[in-house]
CSV table of C-alpha atoms and ligand atoms in Angstrom, one decimal:
chain,number,residue,atom,x,y,z
H,14,MET,CA,2.9,-16.7,-45.9
H,15,ASP,CA,6.2,-18.7,-46.7
H,16,MET,CA,7.1,-21.6,-44.9
H,17,TYR,CA,9.6,-20.3,-42.2
H,18,PHE,CA,11.3,-21.1,-39.2
H,19,PHE,CA,11.9,-19.5,-35.7
H,20,GLU,CA,13.0,-20.6,-32.4
H,21,PHE,CA,12.2,-18.4,-29.4
H,22,LYS,CA,14.5,-18.8,-25.7
H,23,MET,CA,14.4,-16.7,-22.8
H,24,PRO,CA,15.0,-17.8,-19.2
H,25,GLY,CA,12.5,-19.9,-17.4
H,26,ARG,CA,12.0,-17.6,-14.5
H,27,THR,CA,12.5,-13.8,-14.4
H,28,LEU,CA,12.2,-12.0,-11.1
H,29,CYS,CA,11.1,-8.3,-11.3
H,30,TRP,CA,11.2,-7.0,-7.7
H,31,ASP,CA,12.5,-3.5,-5.9
H,32,GLY,CA,14.7,-5.4,-3.2
H,33,GLY,CA,14.6,-8.7,-4.9
H,34,SER,CA,18.1,-9.2,-5.3
H,35,GLY,CA,18.3,-9.7,-1.3
H,36,ARG,CA,16.0,-12.3,-1.4
H,37,ILE,CA,17.2,-14.8,-3.7
H,38,GLY,CA,18.4,-17.5,-1.1
H,39,LYS,CA,15.3,-19.5,-1.2
H,40,PRO,CA,15.3,-20.0,-5.0
H,41,MET,CA,18.9,-20.8,-5.1
H,42,GLN,CA,18.3,-23.6,-2.7
H,43,ARG,CA,15.4,-24.8,-5.0
H,44,LEU,CA,18.0,-24.7,-7.9
H,45,GLY,CA,20.0,-26.9,-5.8
H,46,GLY,CA,22.8,-24.5,-5.1
H,47,SER,CA,24.5,-25.1,-1.6
H,48,ARG,CA,28.2,-23.8,-2.6
H,49,VAL,CA,27.7,-20.6,-4.4
H,50,LEU,CA,30.4,-18.3,-6.1
H,51,VAL,CA,29.7,-14.8,-6.8
H,52,VAL,CA,30.9,-13.2,-10.1
H,53,THR,CA,31.3,-9.7,-10.3
H,54,ASP,CA,33.9,-6.8,-10.9
H,55,LYS,CA,35.7,-4.4,-8.3
H,56,GLY,CA,33.6,-1.6,-8.9
H,57,VAL,CA,30.3,-3.2,-8.4
H,58,ARG,CA,31.8,-4.8,-4.9
H,59,GLY,CA,33.2,-1.4,-4.0
H,60,ALA,CA,29.9,0.1,-4.3
H,61,GLY,CA,28.5,-2.4,-1.7
H,62,LEU,CA,25.9,-4.1,-4.1
H,63,ILE,CA,27.1,-7.5,-3.4
H,64,ASP,CA,26.6,-7.6,0.2
H,65,GLY,CA,22.7,-7.7,0.3
H,66,VAL,CA,22.8,-10.3,-2.1
H,67,ILE,CA,25.1,-12.4,-0.2
H,68,GLU,CA,23.2,-11.9,3.2
H,69,GLY,CA,20.0,-13.1,1.6
H,70,ILE,CA,21.2,-16.2,0.2
H,71,GLU,CA,23.0,-17.3,3.4
H,72,GLN,CA,20.1,-16.7,5.5
H,73,ALA,CA,18.4,-19.3,3.5
H,74,GLY,CA,20.7,-21.9,3.9
H,75,PRO,CA,23.4,-21.9,1.0
H,76,ARG,CA,26.9,-20.9,1.6
H,77,ILE,CA,28.9,-18.3,-0.4
H,78,VAL,CA,32.2,-20.1,-0.9
H,79,GLY,CA,34.0,-17.2,-2.6
H,80,VAL,CA,33.6,-14.1,-4.7
H,81,PHE,CA,35.6,-13.6,-8.0
H,82,ASP,CA,35.9,-10.1,-8.6
H,83,GLU,CA,38.4,-9.8,-11.2
H,84,VAL,CA,36.1,-9.2,-14.2
H,85,PRO,CA,37.4,-6.3,-16.3
H,86,SER,CA,35.2,-4.3,-18.8
H,87,ASP,CA,36.0,-6.7,-21.9
H,88,PRO,CA,36.6,-10.2,-20.3
H,89,GLY,CA,39.0,-12.3,-22.2
H,90,ILE,CA,39.8,-16.0,-21.9
H,91,ALA,CA,42.3,-15.6,-19.1
H,92,THR,CA,39.5,-14.2,-17.1
H,93,ILE,CA,37.3,-16.9,-17.9
H,94,GLU,CA,40.1,-19.4,-17.1
H,95,SER,CA,40.9,-18.0,-13.6
H,96,CYS,CA,37.2,-17.8,-12.9
H,97,THR,CA,36.7,-21.4,-13.5
H,98,ARG,CA,39.9,-22.4,-11.6
H,99,LEU,CA,38.5,-20.7,-8.5
H,100,ALA,CA,35.2,-22.3,-9.0
H,101,GLN,CA,36.8,-25.5,-9.2
H,102,GLU,CA,39.2,-25.0,-6.3
H,103,LEU,CA,36.2,-24.0,-4.1
H,104,GLU,CA,33.9,-26.7,-5.5
H,105,ALA,CA,31.3,-24.4,-6.2
H,106,ASP,CA,28.1,-25.8,-7.4
H,107,ALA,CA,26.2,-22.6,-8.3
H,108,LEU,CA,27.2,-19.1,-9.6
H,109,VAL,CA,25.7,-15.6,-8.8
H,110,SER,CA,26.8,-13.0,-11.7
H,111,ILE,CA,26.2,-9.3,-10.4
H,112,GLY,CA,27.2,-6.7,-12.9
H,113,GLY,CA,26.9,-5.6,-16.3
H,114,GLY,CA,27.1,-7.7,-19.5
H,115,SER,CA,30.7,-8.4,-18.5
H,116,SER,CA,30.2,-10.4,-15.4
H,117,ILE,CA,27.2,-12.1,-16.5
H,118,ASP,CA,28.9,-13.2,-19.8
H,119,THR,CA,32.1,-14.2,-17.5
H,120,ALA,CA,29.8,-16.5,-15.7
H,121,LYS,CA,28.5,-18.1,-18.9
H,122,ALA,CA,31.7,-18.7,-20.4
H,123,THR,CA,32.7,-20.2,-16.8
H,124,LEU,CA,29.9,-22.7,-17.1
H,125,ILE,CA,31.0,-23.7,-20.6
H,126,LEU,CA,34.7,-24.6,-19.4
H,127,LEU,CA,33.4,-25.9,-16.0
H,128,CYS,CA,31.4,-28.7,-18.1
H,129,GLU,CA,33.9,-28.9,-20.9
H,130,GLY,CA,37.4,-28.4,-20.0
H,131,GLY,CA,40.0,-27.6,-22.5
H,132,ASP,CA,40.1,-24.3,-24.9
H,133,LEU,CA,37.2,-21.9,-24.7
H,134,ARG,CA,37.8,-21.0,-28.3
H,135,ASP,CA,36.8,-24.5,-29.5
H,136,TYR,CA,33.1,-23.6,-28.5
H,137,GLU,CA,32.8,-20.3,-30.1
H,138,TRP,CA,29.9,-19.0,-32.7
H,139,ASN,CA,28.4,-22.6,-33.4
H,140,GLU,CA,25.6,-23.4,-30.9
H,141,TYR,CA,26.7,-24.8,-28.0
H,142,PHE,CA,25.2,-28.0,-26.5
H,143,ALA,CA,26.4,-29.1,-22.7
H,144,SER,CA,28.0,-32.4,-22.5
H,145,CYS,CA,27.3,-32.6,-18.8
H,146,PRO,CA,24.5,-30.7,-16.5
H,147,VAL,CA,25.3,-26.9,-16.3
H,148,LEU,CA,25.3,-25.5,-12.7
H,149,PRO,CA,22.7,-23.2,-12.0
H,150,HIS,CA,23.3,-19.4,-12.4
H,151,ILE,CA,21.3,-16.6,-11.0
H,152,ALA,CA,22.2,-13.3,-13.1
H,153,ILE,CA,21.6,-9.9,-11.5
H,154,PRO,CA,22.0,-6.9,-14.0
H,155,THR,CA,23.6,-3.9,-12.4
H,156,THR,CA,23.2,-1.9,-15.9
H,157,ALA,CA,20.0,-1.5,-18.1
H,158,GLY,CA,21.8,-2.2,-21.3
H,159,THR,CA,22.7,-5.9,-22.4
H,160,GLY,CA,19.9,-7.8,-21.2
H,161,SER,CA,22.6,-10.5,-20.9
H,162,GLU,CA,20.8,-11.8,-17.9
H,163,ALA,CA,18.2,-12.9,-20.5
H,164,THR,CA,20.0,-14.4,-23.1
H,165,HIS,CA,21.7,-17.5,-24.7
H,166,VAL,CA,24.4,-15.2,-25.6
H,167,ALA,CA,28.0,-14.3,-24.2
H,168,MET,CA,30.6,-12.3,-25.8
H,169,ILE,CA,34.2,-12.7,-24.7
H,170,THR,CA,37.3,-11.3,-26.1
H,171,ASP,CA,40.2,-13.2,-27.5
H,172,GLU,CA,43.2,-11.2,-26.2
H,173,GLY,CA,45.5,-12.7,-28.7
H,174,ARG,CA,43.7,-11.8,-31.9
H,175,ASN,CA,41.8,-9.0,-30.2
H,176,ARG,CA,38.5,-9.9,-31.5
H,177,LYS,CA,35.3,-10.7,-30.1
H,178,LEU,CA,34.0,-14.2,-29.7
H,179,MET,CA,30.5,-15.1,-29.6
H,180,TYR,CA,28.8,-17.9,-27.5
H,181,GLN,CA,25.3,-19.1,-27.9
H,182,GLY,CA,23.4,-21.9,-26.7
H,183,GLY,CA,20.0,-22.7,-24.8
H,184,ASP,CA,22.4,-24.1,-21.9
H,185,LEU,CA,23.8,-20.6,-21.4
H,186,ILE,CA,20.6,-19.1,-20.7
H,187,PRO,CA,20.9,-18.0,-16.8
H,188,SER,CA,18.5,-20.3,-14.5
H,189,MET,CA,16.9,-17.0,-13.2
H,190,ALA,CA,17.1,-13.3,-13.9
H,191,VAL,CA,16.5,-10.9,-11.2
H,192,LEU,CA,15.7,-7.2,-12.0
H,193,ASP,CA,16.3,-5.0,-9.2
H,194,PRO,CA,16.3,-1.1,-9.6
H,195,ARG,CA,18.0,-0.7,-6.5
H,196,MET,CA,21.2,-2.6,-7.9
H,197,THR,CA,21.0,0.3,-10.9
H,198,ILE,CA,20.5,3.8,-9.1
H,199,SER,CA,24.0,4.2,-8.5
H,200,LEU,CA,25.0,3.9,-12.4
H,201,PRO,CA,26.6,7.6,-13.0
H,202,PRO,CA,24.4,9.3,-15.7
H,203,ALA,CA,27.0,8.6,-18.6
H,204,MET,CA,27.0,4.9,-18.1
H,205,THR,CA,23.1,5.1,-17.8
H,206,ALA,CA,23.0,6.9,-21.3
H,207,ALA,CA,25.4,4.7,-22.9
H,208,THR,CA,23.9,1.4,-21.6
H,209,GLY,CA,20.3,2.5,-22.2
H,210,MET,CA,21.1,3.4,-26.0
H,211,ASP,CA,22.2,-0.2,-26.3
H,212,ALA,CA,19.0,-1.4,-25.0
H,213,LEU,CA,17.2,0.7,-27.6
H,214,THR,CA,19.5,-0.2,-30.3
H,215,HIS,CA,18.9,-4.1,-29.4
H,216,ALA,CA,15.2,-3.7,-29.7
H,217,ILE,CA,15.3,-1.7,-33.0
H,218,GLU,CA,17.6,-4.1,-34.7
H,219,ALA,CA,15.5,-7.0,-33.5
H,220,LEU,CA,12.5,-5.6,-35.6
H,221,HIS,CA,14.6,-4.7,-38.5
H,222,SER,CA,16.6,-8.0,-38.8
H,223,THR,CA,15.8,-10.4,-41.6
H,224,TRP,CA,15.3,-13.0,-39.0
H,225,HIS,CA,12.7,-11.1,-36.7
H,226,GLN,CA,9.6,-13.2,-35.6
H,227,PRO,CA,6.7,-12.2,-34.2
H,228,ILE,CA,7.5,-12.8,-30.5
H,229,THR,CA,10.5,-10.7,-30.6
H,230,ASP,CA,8.5,-8.0,-32.6
H,231,GLY,CA,6.0,-7.5,-29.6
H,232,LEU,CA,9.0,-7.5,-27.1
H,233,ALA,CA,10.9,-4.9,-29.1
H,234,GLN,CA,8.1,-2.5,-29.4
H,235,GLN,CA,7.6,-2.7,-25.6
H,236,ALA,CA,11.1,-2.1,-24.9
H,237,ILE,CA,11.5,0.9,-27.4
H,238,GLY,CA,8.1,2.2,-25.7
H,239,LEU,CA,10.0,2.0,-22.3
H,240,VAL,CA,13.2,3.6,-23.3
H,241,ASP,CA,11.5,6.6,-24.9
H,242,LEU,CA,9.6,7.2,-21.7
H,243,TYR,CA,12.1,6.5,-18.9
H,244,LEU,CA,15.9,6.6,-20.3
H,245,GLU,CA,16.1,10.3,-20.0
H,246,ARG,CA,14.3,10.4,-16.5
H,247,CYS,CA,17.1,7.8,-15.2
H,248,PHE,CA,19.5,9.9,-16.8
H,249,ASN,CA,18.5,13.1,-15.2
H,250,ASP,CA,17.6,11.5,-11.7
H,251,GLY,CA,19.6,8.4,-11.1
H,252,ALA,CA,17.4,7.6,-7.7
H,253,ASP,CA,14.1,7.5,-9.8
H,254,VAL,CA,13.4,3.9,-8.8
H,255,PHE,CA,10.4,3.4,-11.0
H,256,ALA,CA,12.3,4.8,-14.2
H,257,ARG,CA,15.1,2.4,-13.4
H,258,MET,CA,12.9,-0.7,-13.3
H,259,ASN,CA,11.3,0.3,-16.4
H,260,MET,CA,14.7,0.6,-18.1
H,261,LEU,CA,15.7,-2.8,-16.5
H,262,LEU,CA,12.7,-4.1,-18.2
H,263,ALA,CA,13.5,-2.5,-21.4
H,264,ALA,CA,17.0,-3.8,-21.4
H,265,ASN,CA,15.5,-7.3,-20.5
H,266,MET,CA,13.1,-7.4,-23.3
H,267,GLY,CA,15.5,-5.6,-26.0
H,268,GLY,CA,18.0,-8.3,-25.0
H,269,VAL,CA,15.5,-11.2,-25.4
H,270,ALA,CA,14.3,-9.8,-28.7
H,271,ALA,CA,17.8,-9.2,-30.1
H,272,SER,CA,19.6,-12.9,-29.0
H,273,ASN,CA,16.5,-14.4,-30.5
H,274,SER,CA,16.4,-12.5,-33.9
H,275,PHE,CA,19.9,-11.5,-34.1
H,276,ILE,CA,21.6,-7.9,-34.5
H,277,GLY,CA,22.4,-6.0,-37.7
H,278,ILE,CA,24.3,-3.0,-39.2
H,279,VAL,CA,24.3,-0.9,-36.1
H,280,HIS,CA,26.3,-3.4,-34.0
H,281,ALA,CA,28.6,-4.5,-37.2
H,282,THR,CA,29.5,-0.5,-37.2
H,283,ALA,CA,29.7,-0.3,-33.5
H,284,HIS,CA,31.9,-3.8,-32.8
H,285,PRO,CA,35.1,-2.1,-34.6
H,286,LEU,CA,34.6,1.1,-32.9
H,287,GLY,CA,35.2,-0.8,-29.7
H,288,GLY,CA,38.1,-3.0,-30.7
H,289,LEU,CA,39.9,0.0,-32.9
H,290,PHE,CA,39.1,3.2,-30.9
H,291,HIS,CA,37.8,2.1,-27.7
H,292,ILE,CA,34.7,3.9,-27.8
H,293,PRO,CA,32.2,2.1,-25.2
H,294,HIS,CA,29.8,0.0,-26.9
H,295,GLY,CA,26.8,1.8,-25.6
H,296,VAL,CA,28.2,5.1,-27.0
H,297,ALA,CA,29.0,3.6,-30.3
H,298,VAL,CA,25.5,2.1,-31.1
H,299,GLY,CA,23.6,5.0,-30.0
H,300,MET,CA,25.9,7.2,-32.3
H,301,MET,CA,25.3,5.0,-35.4
H,302,LEU,CA,21.9,4.2,-34.6
H,303,PRO,CA,19.9,7.2,-36.6
H,304,TYR,CA,22.5,7.0,-39.5
H,305,CYS,CA,21.9,3.3,-40.0
H,306,MET,CA,18.2,3.5,-39.6
H,307,GLU,CA,18.3,6.2,-42.3
H,308,MET,CA,19.9,4.1,-45.0
H,309,ASN,CA,18.0,1.2,-44.0
H,310,LEU,CA,14.7,3.3,-45.2
H,311,ALA,CA,15.6,2.7,-48.7
H,312,TYR,CA,15.2,-1.2,-48.3
H,313,GLU,CA,11.8,-2.8,-49.1
H,314,GLY,CA,9.5,-3.0,-45.9
H,315,ILE,CA,11.7,-1.1,-43.8
H,316,PRO,CA,9.5,2.1,-43.5
H,317,ALA,CA,6.6,-0.1,-42.4
H,318,ILE,CA,8.9,-1.6,-39.6
H,319,TYR,CA,10.1,1.9,-38.6
H,320,ARG,CA,6.5,2.9,-38.6
H,321,LYS,CA,6.4,0.3,-35.6
H,322,VAL,CA,9.2,2.3,-33.8
H,323,ALA,CA,7.5,5.4,-34.2
H,324,GLY,CA,4.3,3.9,-33.0
H,325,ALA,CA,5.9,2.6,-29.7
H,326,MET,CA,7.2,6.1,-29.1
H,327,GLY,CA,3.8,7.6,-29.8
H,328,LEU,CA,4.9,9.6,-32.7
H,329,ALA,CA,3.1,7.9,-35.5
H,330,ARG,CA,-0.1,10.1,-36.8
H,331,GLU,CA,-2.7,8.0,-38.8
H,332,SER,CA,-2.3,10.6,-41.7
H,333,ASP,CA,1.5,9.8,-41.8
H,334,ASP,CA,2.8,7.6,-44.5
H,335,ASP,CA,5.1,5.1,-43.3
H,336,GLU,CA,8.3,7.0,-44.6
H,337,ALA,CA,7.1,10.1,-42.5
H,338,ALA,CA,6.3,8.2,-39.5
H,339,SER,CA,9.9,6.5,-39.9
H,340,ARG,CA,11.5,10.0,-40.3
H,341,LYS,CA,10.0,11.0,-36.7
H,342,ALA,CA,11.6,7.9,-35.2
H,343,VAL,CA,14.7,8.5,-36.5
H,344,GLU,CA,14.6,12.4,-35.6
H,345,ARG,CA,13.5,11.0,-32.1
H,346,VAL,CA,16.5,8.8,-32.0
H,347,ARG,CA,18.9,11.7,-32.8
H,348,GLY,CA,17.4,13.9,-30.0
H,349,LEU,CA,17.8,11.2,-27.6
H,350,VAL,CA,21.8,11.0,-28.4
H,351,GLN,CA,21.9,14.7,-28.0
H,352,SER,CA,19.9,15.1,-24.8
H,353,LEU,CA,21.7,12.4,-23.4
H,354,GLY,CA,25.0,14.2,-24.0
H,355,LEU,CA,26.6,11.2,-26.3
H,356,PRO,CA,28.9,12.3,-29.5
H,357,ALA,CA,26.5,12.8,-32.6
H,358,ASP,CA,29.2,11.7,-35.0
H,359,LEU,CA,32.4,9.6,-35.8
H,360,LYS,CA,34.6,12.9,-35.9
H,361,ALA,CA,33.0,14.1,-32.6
H,362,ALA,CA,33.7,10.5,-31.2
H,363,GLY,CA,37.3,11.0,-31.8
H,364,VAL,CA,37.7,8.5,-34.9
H,365,PRO,CA,40.6,9.5,-36.8
H,366,ALA,CA,40.0,10.2,-40.7
H,367,ASP,CA,43.0,8.1,-41.9
H,368,SER,CA,41.8,5.0,-40.0
H,369,ILE,CA,38.1,4.8,-41.9
H,370,GLN,CA,39.2,2.5,-44.5
H,371,ALA,CA,40.6,0.0,-42.0
H,372,TYR,CA,37.4,0.5,-39.7
H,373,ILE,CA,35.1,-0.3,-43.0
H,374,ASP,CA,37.2,-3.5,-43.9
H,375,GLU,CA,36.1,-4.8,-40.1
H,376,VAL,CA,32.6,-3.6,-40.6
H,377,MET,CA,32.4,-5.7,-43.7
H,378,GLU,CA,33.8,-8.6,-42.0
H,379,ASP,CA,31.4,-8.4,-39.1
H,380,ARG,CA,29.0,-11.2,-38.6
H,381,ALA,CA,26.2,-9.2,-37.6
H,382,MET,CA,26.2,-8.1,-41.4
H,383,MET,CA,24.7,-11.4,-41.9
H,384,VAL,CA,21.0,-10.6,-41.2
H,385,THR,CA,20.9,-7.0,-41.6
H,386,PRO,CA,18.1,-5.4,-43.8
H,387,GLY,CA,19.1,-5.0,-47.9
H,388,ASN,CA,22.4,-6.7,-47.8
H,389,PRO,CA,24.6,-3.7,-48.2
H,390,GLY,CA,27.5,-3.9,-50.2
H,391,ARG,CA,30.9,-1.9,-49.4
H,392,GLN,CA,29.8,1.0,-51.3
H,393,GLU,CA,26.6,1.4,-49.2
H,394,VAL,CA,28.7,1.0,-46.2
H,395,GLU,CA,31.3,3.5,-47.5
H,396,GLU,CA,28.5,6.1,-47.8
H,397,LEU,CA,27.2,5.5,-44.4
H,398,ILE,CA,30.3,5.8,-42.8
H,399,SER,CA,30.9,8.9,-44.6
H,400,ARG,CA,27.8,10.4,-43.4
H,401,ALA,CA,28.3,9.3,-39.9
H,402,TYR,CA,31.7,10.7,-39.9
H,403,GLN,CA,30.6,14.2,-41.1
H,404,GLY,CA,27.3,14.3,-39.1
H,405,ARG,CA,25.2,14.6,-42.3
H,406,SER,CA,21.7,13.0,-42.3
H,407,GLN,CA,20.4,11.6,-45.4
H,408,PRO,CA,18.0,13.7,-47.4
H,409,ARG,CA,15.0,12.5,-47.9
H,410,PRO,CA,14.3,10.8,-51.3
H,411,PRO,CA,12.4,13.2,-53.6
H,412,LYS,CA,8.4,11.8,-53.7
H,413,ALA,CA,6.9,10.8,-56.7
H,414,SER,CA,4.4,13.7,-57.7
H,415,HIS,CA,0.9,12.5,-57.5
H,416,SER,CA,-1.1,12.9,-60.5
H,417,LEU,CA,-4.7,13.9,-59.8
Q,523,FE2,FE1,24.6,-4.1,-28.0
C-alpha cells in the first residue's frame, strides 16, 4: 500500500438515550458549565422541545441564563454576532444547542467569536485552532440529517456575498452529542425525508471520496444500512421511536464519516441549488445522488465501492459483478427518492432551463469538487446536469463480449 495519511475526529462522548435530552444536567456540571445559554430556533422552542432539557439541567445545579432562539434556516454572520453578544452579556460559560444543523452550527461559530472576537470571515476554511479554552457545548439534534452534533465542521452563510463559509477544526467538535429520538418525533414527513436523504448522501459521499479511509468506510456502510431500513418507516410513522433512534444513529455516523472524508460531486451540485433556487439541502442532495452515482460508475474503483453500498442495503448477490451490484444500489436510491415524495429531476424541482449555465459555473467552483472521484471536467458535469434536468438515467455501457 502506498504511504498515506488520515486523521479521524469525533466527539469524546455520544449519549444515545430515549429521553436522554432531559438528563444532561450532571454531564453539563462535569463539563464545568454553570451559566448555560441555549441556542435554538423559534420552531423548536414553540414545539416545546427545549423545556425538558432546561428542566433537566437546572435540577442538577447549572443555571440556564438565557435562550437565543433567533437561529434562521441558513444562519449568517449577523446571527452569529448577535448570539455571541448575548452570550457575553449573560456571561454564559457553556452552550447547549437544540435543533437541526443550523442551531448546532450557530453554537459552533459562536464559540469561535467568543474566543477570538473580530470578524468571523477571518477564520473560514483553514483549520481553526482556538487561541483560548473553548466553552463546553452539548449538541442535541432535532433532525436526523446533518450529523453536525458529531462533526468538526460548521456552515455559515456570508449574507453579503450570498455564499457558504465553511469552518472546521477539532476545537469545534461538541463536547457531547445527545441522540434522543423524542426530539425528532414531531419532525414533519417532508423534512424527515429531506434530512434523511442528506444522511444517506453523507455516507455515500464518504465512501466514494478520494479521501475515504478505513474508519469512515465502516461508519458509512453502517449508516447506509440504517437509512435503508428506517427512513421510510420514519416517513410513514413519525412516532416510531425505534426507527427515529436508528435514523439519528445513521445521521450521526454519516456526519462523522463525511466530515472526516469530505464530500464530493453530490454536494457540489446541491450547494448552488440552495443558493440560486432555494431548494432545501436534503431535497437537493437526494435528487442529485442517483445521477452522480451513475456518472461515477465510469471511474476506476467506483463499482467496487458502490458494491459496498449495495451490500449495506442487502442487495448484492455473490453472482453479481460490481457493476450489476452498483446498479442495484443506484436503483434503490432512486426508489427512495420516489417513495419519499421528493422531486426526481431538476425540472420537477423548478430549476429554470435558462439558468443552467450559471448553475454549472457555480458547481465547477464548489470546493466539494476537490476530492470527488474521477476529477470530472466541465463537459462531464454538463452531461450530468443535462441528465438530471431531464430525468434521464445513464444507460449501462455495452459489455465487452466474452470469448469462450
Ligand atoms: Fe449535506
